[in-house]
Coordinates of C-alpha atoms and ligand atoms in Angstrom, one line a residue:
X1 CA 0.0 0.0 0.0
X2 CA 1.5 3.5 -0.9
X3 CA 0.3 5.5 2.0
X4 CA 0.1 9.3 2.0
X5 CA 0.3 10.7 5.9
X6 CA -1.4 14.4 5.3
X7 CA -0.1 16.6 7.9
X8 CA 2.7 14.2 8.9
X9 CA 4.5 17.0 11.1
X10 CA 1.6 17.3 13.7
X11 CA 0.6 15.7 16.5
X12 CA -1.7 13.2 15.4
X13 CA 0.1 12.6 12.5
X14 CA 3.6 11.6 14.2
X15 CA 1.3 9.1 16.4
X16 CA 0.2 7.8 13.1
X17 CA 3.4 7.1 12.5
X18 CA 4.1 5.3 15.0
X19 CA 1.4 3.3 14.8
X20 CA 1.5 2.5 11.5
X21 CA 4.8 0.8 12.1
X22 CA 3.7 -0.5 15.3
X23 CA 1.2 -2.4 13.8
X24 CA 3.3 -3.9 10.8
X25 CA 0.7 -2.1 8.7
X26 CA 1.8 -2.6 4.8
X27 CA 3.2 0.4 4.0
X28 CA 5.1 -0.2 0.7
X29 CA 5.6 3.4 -0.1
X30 CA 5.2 6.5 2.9
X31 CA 4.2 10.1 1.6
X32 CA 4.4 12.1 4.3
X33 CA 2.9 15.8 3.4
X34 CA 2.1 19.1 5.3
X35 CA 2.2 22.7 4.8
X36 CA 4.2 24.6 2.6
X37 CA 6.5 25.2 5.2
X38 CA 7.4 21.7 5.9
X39 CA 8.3 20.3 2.1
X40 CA 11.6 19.6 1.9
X41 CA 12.0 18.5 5.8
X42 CA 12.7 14.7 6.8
X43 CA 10.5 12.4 8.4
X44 CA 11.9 9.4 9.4
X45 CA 9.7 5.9 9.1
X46 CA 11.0 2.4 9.8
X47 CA 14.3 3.5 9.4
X48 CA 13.9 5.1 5.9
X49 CA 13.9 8.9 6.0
X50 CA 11.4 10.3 3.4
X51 CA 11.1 14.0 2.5
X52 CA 7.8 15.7 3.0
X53 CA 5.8 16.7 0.4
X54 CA 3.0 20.1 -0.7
X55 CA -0.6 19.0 -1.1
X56 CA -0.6 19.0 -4.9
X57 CA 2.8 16.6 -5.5
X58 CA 0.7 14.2 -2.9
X59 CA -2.0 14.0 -5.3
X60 CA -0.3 13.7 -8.0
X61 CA 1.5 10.6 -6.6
X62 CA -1.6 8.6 -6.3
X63 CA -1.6 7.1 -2.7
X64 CA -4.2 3.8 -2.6
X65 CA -4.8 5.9 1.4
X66 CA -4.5 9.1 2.4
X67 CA -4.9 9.9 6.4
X68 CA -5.6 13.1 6.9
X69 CA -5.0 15.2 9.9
X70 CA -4.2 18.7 9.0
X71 CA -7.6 21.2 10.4
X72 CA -11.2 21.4 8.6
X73 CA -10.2 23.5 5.5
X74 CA -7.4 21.6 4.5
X75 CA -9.6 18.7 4.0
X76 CA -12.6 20.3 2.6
X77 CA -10.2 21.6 -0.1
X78 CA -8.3 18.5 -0.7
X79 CA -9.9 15.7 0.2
X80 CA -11.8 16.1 -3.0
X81 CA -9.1 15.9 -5.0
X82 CA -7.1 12.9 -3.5
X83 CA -10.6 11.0 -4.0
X84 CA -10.8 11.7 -7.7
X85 CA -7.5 10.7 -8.2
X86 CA -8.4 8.0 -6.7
X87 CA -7.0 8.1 -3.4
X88 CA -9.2 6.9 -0.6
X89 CA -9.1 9.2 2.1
X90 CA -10.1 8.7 5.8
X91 CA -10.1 12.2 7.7
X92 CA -9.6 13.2 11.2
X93 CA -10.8 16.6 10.6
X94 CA -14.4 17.5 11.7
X95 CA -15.1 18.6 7.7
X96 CA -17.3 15.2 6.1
X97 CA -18.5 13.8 9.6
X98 CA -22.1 15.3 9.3
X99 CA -22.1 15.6 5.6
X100 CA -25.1 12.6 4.9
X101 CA -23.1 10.9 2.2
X102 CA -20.0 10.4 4.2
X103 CA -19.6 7.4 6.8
X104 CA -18.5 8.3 10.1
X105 CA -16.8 5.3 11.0
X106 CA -15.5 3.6 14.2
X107 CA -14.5 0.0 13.1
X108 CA -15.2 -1.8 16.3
X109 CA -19.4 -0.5 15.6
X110 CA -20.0 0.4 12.5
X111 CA -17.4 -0.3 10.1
X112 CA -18.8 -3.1 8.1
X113 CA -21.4 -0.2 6.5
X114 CA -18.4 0.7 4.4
X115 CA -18.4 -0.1 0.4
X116 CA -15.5 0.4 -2.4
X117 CA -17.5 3.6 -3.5
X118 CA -16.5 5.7 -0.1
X119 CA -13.4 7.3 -1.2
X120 CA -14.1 10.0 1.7
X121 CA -14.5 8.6 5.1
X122 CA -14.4 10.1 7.9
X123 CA -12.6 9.5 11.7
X124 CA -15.0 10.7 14.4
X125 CA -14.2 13.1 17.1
X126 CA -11.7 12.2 20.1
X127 CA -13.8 12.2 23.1
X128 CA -17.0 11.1 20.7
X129 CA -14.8 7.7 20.0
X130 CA -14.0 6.7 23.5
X131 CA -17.7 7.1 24.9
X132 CA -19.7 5.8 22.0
X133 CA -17.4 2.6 21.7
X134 CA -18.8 1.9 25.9
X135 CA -22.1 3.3 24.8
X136 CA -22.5 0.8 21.6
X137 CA -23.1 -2.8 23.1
X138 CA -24.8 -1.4 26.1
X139 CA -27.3 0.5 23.5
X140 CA -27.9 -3.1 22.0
X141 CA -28.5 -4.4 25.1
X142 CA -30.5 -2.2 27.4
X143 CA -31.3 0.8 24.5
X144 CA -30.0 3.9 25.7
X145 CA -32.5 7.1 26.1
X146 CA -30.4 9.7 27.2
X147 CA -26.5 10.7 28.0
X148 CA -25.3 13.0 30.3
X149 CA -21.2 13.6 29.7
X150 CA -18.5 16.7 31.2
X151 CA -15.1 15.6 29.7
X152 CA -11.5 16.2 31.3
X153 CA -9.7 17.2 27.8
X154 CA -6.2 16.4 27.3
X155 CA -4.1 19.6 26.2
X156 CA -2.7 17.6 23.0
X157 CA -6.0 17.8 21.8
X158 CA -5.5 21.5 20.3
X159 CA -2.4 20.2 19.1
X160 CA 1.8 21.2 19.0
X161 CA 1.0 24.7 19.8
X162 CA -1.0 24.4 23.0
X163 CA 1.4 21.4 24.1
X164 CA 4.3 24.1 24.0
X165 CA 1.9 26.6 25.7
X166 CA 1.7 24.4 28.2
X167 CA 5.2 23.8 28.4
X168 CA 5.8 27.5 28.3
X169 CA 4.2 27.7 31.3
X170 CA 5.2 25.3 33.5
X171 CA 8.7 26.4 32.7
X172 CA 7.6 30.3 33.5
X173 CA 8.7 31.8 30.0
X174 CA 6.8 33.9 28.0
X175 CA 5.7 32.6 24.7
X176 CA 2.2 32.3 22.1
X177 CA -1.0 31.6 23.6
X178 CA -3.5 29.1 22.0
X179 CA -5.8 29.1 24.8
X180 CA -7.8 32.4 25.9
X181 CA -6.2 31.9 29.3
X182 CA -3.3 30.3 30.9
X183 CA -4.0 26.3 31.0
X184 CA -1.7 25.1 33.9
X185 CA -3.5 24.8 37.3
X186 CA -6.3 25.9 35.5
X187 CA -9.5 24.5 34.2
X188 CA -10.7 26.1 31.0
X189 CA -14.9 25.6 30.4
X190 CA -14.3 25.7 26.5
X191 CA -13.3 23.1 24.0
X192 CA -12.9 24.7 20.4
X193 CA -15.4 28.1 19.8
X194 CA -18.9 28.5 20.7
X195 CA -22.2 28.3 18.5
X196 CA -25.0 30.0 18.4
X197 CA -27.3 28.0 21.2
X198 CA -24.5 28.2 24.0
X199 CA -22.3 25.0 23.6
X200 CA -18.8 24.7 22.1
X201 CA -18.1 22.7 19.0
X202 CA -16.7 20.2 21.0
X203 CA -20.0 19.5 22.9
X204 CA -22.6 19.3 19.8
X205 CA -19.7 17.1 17.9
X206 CA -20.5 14.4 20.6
X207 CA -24.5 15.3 20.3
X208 CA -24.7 14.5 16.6
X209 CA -21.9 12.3 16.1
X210 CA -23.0 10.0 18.8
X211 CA -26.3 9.4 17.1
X212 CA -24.7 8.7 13.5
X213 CA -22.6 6.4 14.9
X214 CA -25.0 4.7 16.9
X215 CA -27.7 4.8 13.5
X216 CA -30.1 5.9 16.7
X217 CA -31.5 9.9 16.8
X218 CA -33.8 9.4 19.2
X219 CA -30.6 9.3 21.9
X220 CA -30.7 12.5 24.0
X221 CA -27.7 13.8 25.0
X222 CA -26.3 17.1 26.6
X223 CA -22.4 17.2 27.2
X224 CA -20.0 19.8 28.7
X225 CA -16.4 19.7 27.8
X226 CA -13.5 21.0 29.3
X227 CA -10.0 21.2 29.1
X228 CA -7.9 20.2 31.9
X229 CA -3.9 20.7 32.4
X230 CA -3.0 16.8 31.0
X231 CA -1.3 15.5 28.4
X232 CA -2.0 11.5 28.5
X233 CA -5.7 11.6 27.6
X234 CA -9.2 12.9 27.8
X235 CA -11.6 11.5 30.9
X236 CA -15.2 11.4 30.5
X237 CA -17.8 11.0 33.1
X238 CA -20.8 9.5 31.6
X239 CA -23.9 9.1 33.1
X240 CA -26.4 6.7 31.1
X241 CA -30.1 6.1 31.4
X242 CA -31.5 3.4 29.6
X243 CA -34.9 2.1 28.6
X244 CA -34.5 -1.4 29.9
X245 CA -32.9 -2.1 33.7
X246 CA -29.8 -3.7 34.0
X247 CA -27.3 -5.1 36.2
X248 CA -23.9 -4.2 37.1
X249 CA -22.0 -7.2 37.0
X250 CA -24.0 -7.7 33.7
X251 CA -22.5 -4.1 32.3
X252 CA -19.1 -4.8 33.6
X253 CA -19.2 -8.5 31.3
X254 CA -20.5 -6.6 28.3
X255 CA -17.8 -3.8 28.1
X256 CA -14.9 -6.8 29.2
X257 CA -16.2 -9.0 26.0
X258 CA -16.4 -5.6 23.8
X259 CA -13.3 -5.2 21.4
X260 CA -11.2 -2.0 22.1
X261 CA -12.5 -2.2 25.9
X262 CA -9.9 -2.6 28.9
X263 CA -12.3 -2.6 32.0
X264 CA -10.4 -1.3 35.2
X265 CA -12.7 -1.8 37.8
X266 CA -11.8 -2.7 40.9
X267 CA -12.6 -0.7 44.0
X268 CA -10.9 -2.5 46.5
X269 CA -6.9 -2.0 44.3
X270 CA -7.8 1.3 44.3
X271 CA -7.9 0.3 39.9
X272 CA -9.7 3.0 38.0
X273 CA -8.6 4.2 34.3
X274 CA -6.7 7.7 34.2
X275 CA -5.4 9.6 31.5
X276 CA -1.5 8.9 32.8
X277 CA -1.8 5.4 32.1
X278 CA -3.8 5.2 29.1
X279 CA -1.5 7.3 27.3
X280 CA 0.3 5.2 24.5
X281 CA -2.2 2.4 24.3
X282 CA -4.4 2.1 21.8
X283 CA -7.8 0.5 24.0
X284 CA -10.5 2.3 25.5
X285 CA -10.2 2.5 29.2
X286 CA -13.7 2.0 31.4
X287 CA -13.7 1.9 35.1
X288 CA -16.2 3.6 38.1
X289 CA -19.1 1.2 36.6
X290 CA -22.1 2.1 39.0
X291 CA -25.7 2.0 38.9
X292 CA -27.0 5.8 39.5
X293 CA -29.1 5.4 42.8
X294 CA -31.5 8.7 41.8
X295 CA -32.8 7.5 38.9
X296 CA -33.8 4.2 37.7
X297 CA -31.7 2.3 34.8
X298 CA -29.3 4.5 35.2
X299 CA -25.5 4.0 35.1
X300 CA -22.6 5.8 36.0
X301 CA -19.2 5.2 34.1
X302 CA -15.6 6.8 33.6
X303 CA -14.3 6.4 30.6
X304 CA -10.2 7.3 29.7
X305 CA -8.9 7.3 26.3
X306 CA -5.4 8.5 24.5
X307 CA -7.2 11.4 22.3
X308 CA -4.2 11.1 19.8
X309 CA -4.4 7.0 19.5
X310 CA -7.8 5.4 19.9
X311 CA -9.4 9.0 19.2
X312 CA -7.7 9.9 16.5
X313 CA -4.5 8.0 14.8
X314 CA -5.1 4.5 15.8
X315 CA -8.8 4.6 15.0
X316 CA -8.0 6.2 11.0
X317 CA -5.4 3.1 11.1
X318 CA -8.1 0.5 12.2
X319 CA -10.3 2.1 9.4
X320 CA -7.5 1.4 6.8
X321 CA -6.7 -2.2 7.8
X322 CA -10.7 -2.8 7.2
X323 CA -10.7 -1.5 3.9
X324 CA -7.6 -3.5 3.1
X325 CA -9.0 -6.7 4.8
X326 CA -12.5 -6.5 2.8
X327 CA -11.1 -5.6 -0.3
X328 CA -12.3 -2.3 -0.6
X329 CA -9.1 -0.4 -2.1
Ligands
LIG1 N1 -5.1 16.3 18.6 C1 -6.1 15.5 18.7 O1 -6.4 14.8 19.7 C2 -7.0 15.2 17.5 C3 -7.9 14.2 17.6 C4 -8.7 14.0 16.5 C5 -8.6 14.8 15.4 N2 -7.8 15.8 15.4 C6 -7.7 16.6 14.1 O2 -6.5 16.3 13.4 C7 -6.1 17.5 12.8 C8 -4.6 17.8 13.2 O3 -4.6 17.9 14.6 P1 -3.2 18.0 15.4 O4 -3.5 18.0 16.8 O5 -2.2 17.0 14.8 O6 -2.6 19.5 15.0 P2 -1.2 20.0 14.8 O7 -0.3 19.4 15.8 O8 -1.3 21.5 14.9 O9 -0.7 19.6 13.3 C9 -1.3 20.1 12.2 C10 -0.7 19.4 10.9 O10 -1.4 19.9 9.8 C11 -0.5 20.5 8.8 N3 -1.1 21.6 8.2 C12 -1.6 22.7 8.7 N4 -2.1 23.5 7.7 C13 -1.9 22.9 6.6 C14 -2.1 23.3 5.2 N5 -2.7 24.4 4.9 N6 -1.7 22.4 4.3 C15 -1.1 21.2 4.6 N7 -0.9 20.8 5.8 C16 -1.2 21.7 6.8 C17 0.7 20.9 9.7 O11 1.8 21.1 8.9 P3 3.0 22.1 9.3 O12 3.8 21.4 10.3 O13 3.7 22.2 8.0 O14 2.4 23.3 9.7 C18 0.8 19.7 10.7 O15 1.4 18.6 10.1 C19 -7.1 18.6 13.1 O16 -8.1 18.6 12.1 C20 -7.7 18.1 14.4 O17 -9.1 18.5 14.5 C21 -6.9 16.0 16.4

């Protein structure tokens, strides 16, 4: 496979790196690509240093996959264009998840919907990947009626710059600020901008994308996000009511036999998932399972991800090995 890696000098895209060599996946041919400002530079991949590339060379080179993580506009612009070449291109970018003719795909729930004419597919949100990959078998089993999440967001997130905000900070020098306010020791209310009914971007991605995914809009849901001064991962306290009761021990046996699912659950080892030790692993980490005693059929869960592997790199590769594995490029 002659992969293109668009925006190969970013965050997301050095993880894909990593994990595309992590996994053995079959790169024959690596075209790393970014800005304008990049080409020329090397990235090194298995031992092999390759030279990144502009948008247009890319193209031109006919990749069988293109991953993209390079912002919204990049890949509304180009993601045509790689897919008439034909290039198929899975993007992390928020651009083609709501658009109705693009799949919004997370392998382990919904990824046999995909067909060889979906040359534009796109990777859900971070913090939408990790919840609705708990959310998915217990939907099946007990059908869920409404969510309630507040997120703990990781700082890599927003990317290079707000990582070296950060470490600006901590180390008391003076340098560009991403967020409106100083992150460290801080808690900042607002993931990405505002719309016009009062939530962020952030909160209404995991609104609507949660029901695509699911195939299910009759899910309610209300989130708040937050970003918190950590780098591992984003944390999500979700709180689940369901039509159908359920039991715990039940839940706890349903998310251990789900793929993607480490359950850490034991109160007794102190064993709960946090963003330090998810960080680097590709799984989905659930812990704090507990029935909701002011409700009925209502559940309680914590759920820890790496934003930057399972929510974003690891999930575009996991998309890629599908399509190679049913023949669809
Ligand atoms: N971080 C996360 O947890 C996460 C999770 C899911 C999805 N995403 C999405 O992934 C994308 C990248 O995020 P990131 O955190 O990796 O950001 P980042 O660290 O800021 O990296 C951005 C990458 O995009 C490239 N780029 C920027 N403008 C470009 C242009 N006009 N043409 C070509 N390449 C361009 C940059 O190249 P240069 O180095 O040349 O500037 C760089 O390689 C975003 O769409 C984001 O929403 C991020």
């Amino acid at each position: 496979m002659r992969i293109a890696v668009v925006g190969a000098t970013g965050m997301v895209g050095e993880i894909m790196l990593k994990v595309l060599a992590e996994r053995n996946f079959p790169v024959t041919e690596l075209i790393p690509v970014a800005s304008e400002r990049s080409v020329g530079k090397e990235i090194e991949f298995k031992g092999t240093k390759y030279k990144v590339v502009g948008l247009q060379t890319a193209v031109d080179m006919k990749a069988d996959i293109a991953l993209f993580s390079a912002g919204g506009e990049t890949s509304l612009i180009w993601a045509p264009k790689f897919a008439e070449a034909g290039t198929t291109v899975i993007d992390n970018s928020s651009a083609w998840r709501m658009d109705p003719t693009k799949k919004l795909v997370v392998p382990e729930i919904n990824a046999t919907e995909l067909t060889k004419e979906d040359k534009i597919i796109a990777n859900p949100n971070c913090s939408t990947i990790q919840m609705v990959l708990a959310l998915a078998p217990l939907h099946k089993k007990y059908n869920v009626k409404r969510v309630i999440v507040s997120t703990y967001q990781s700082i890599t997130g927003t990317g290079v710059k707000a990582v070296q905000q950060f470490e600006n900070e901590c180390a008391g020098v003076e340098g560009d600020m991403v967020y409106k306010y100083k992150i460290n020791r801080n808690c900042i209310p607002q993931c990405d901008s505002f719309e016009d009914n009062g939530y962020t971007k952030e909160e209404m991605k995991l609104v609507n994308e949660t029901k695509k995914i699911l195939g299910d809009d009759s899910i309610k849901l209300t989130a708040t996000a937050v970003r918190v001064p950590v780098v591992g991962g984003h944390s999500e306290a979700v709180n689940v009511e369901f039509s159908n009761d359920f039991d715990v021990t039940e839940v706890r046996t349903l998310l251990h036999n789900t793929d993607g699912i480490v359950v850490q659950d034991n109160l007794d080892t102190f064993t709960y998932p946090m963003p330090r030790y998810a960080e680097g692993k590709n799984e989905v980490f659930v812990g704090r399972i507990r029935r909701d005693e002011s409700q009925a059929n209502t559940l309680n869960m914590w759920i820890v991800a790496d934003n930057l592997r399972k929510g974003a790199a690891t999930n575009t590769i996991q998309i890629a090995e599908y399509l190679i594995a049913a023949k669809l490029v």
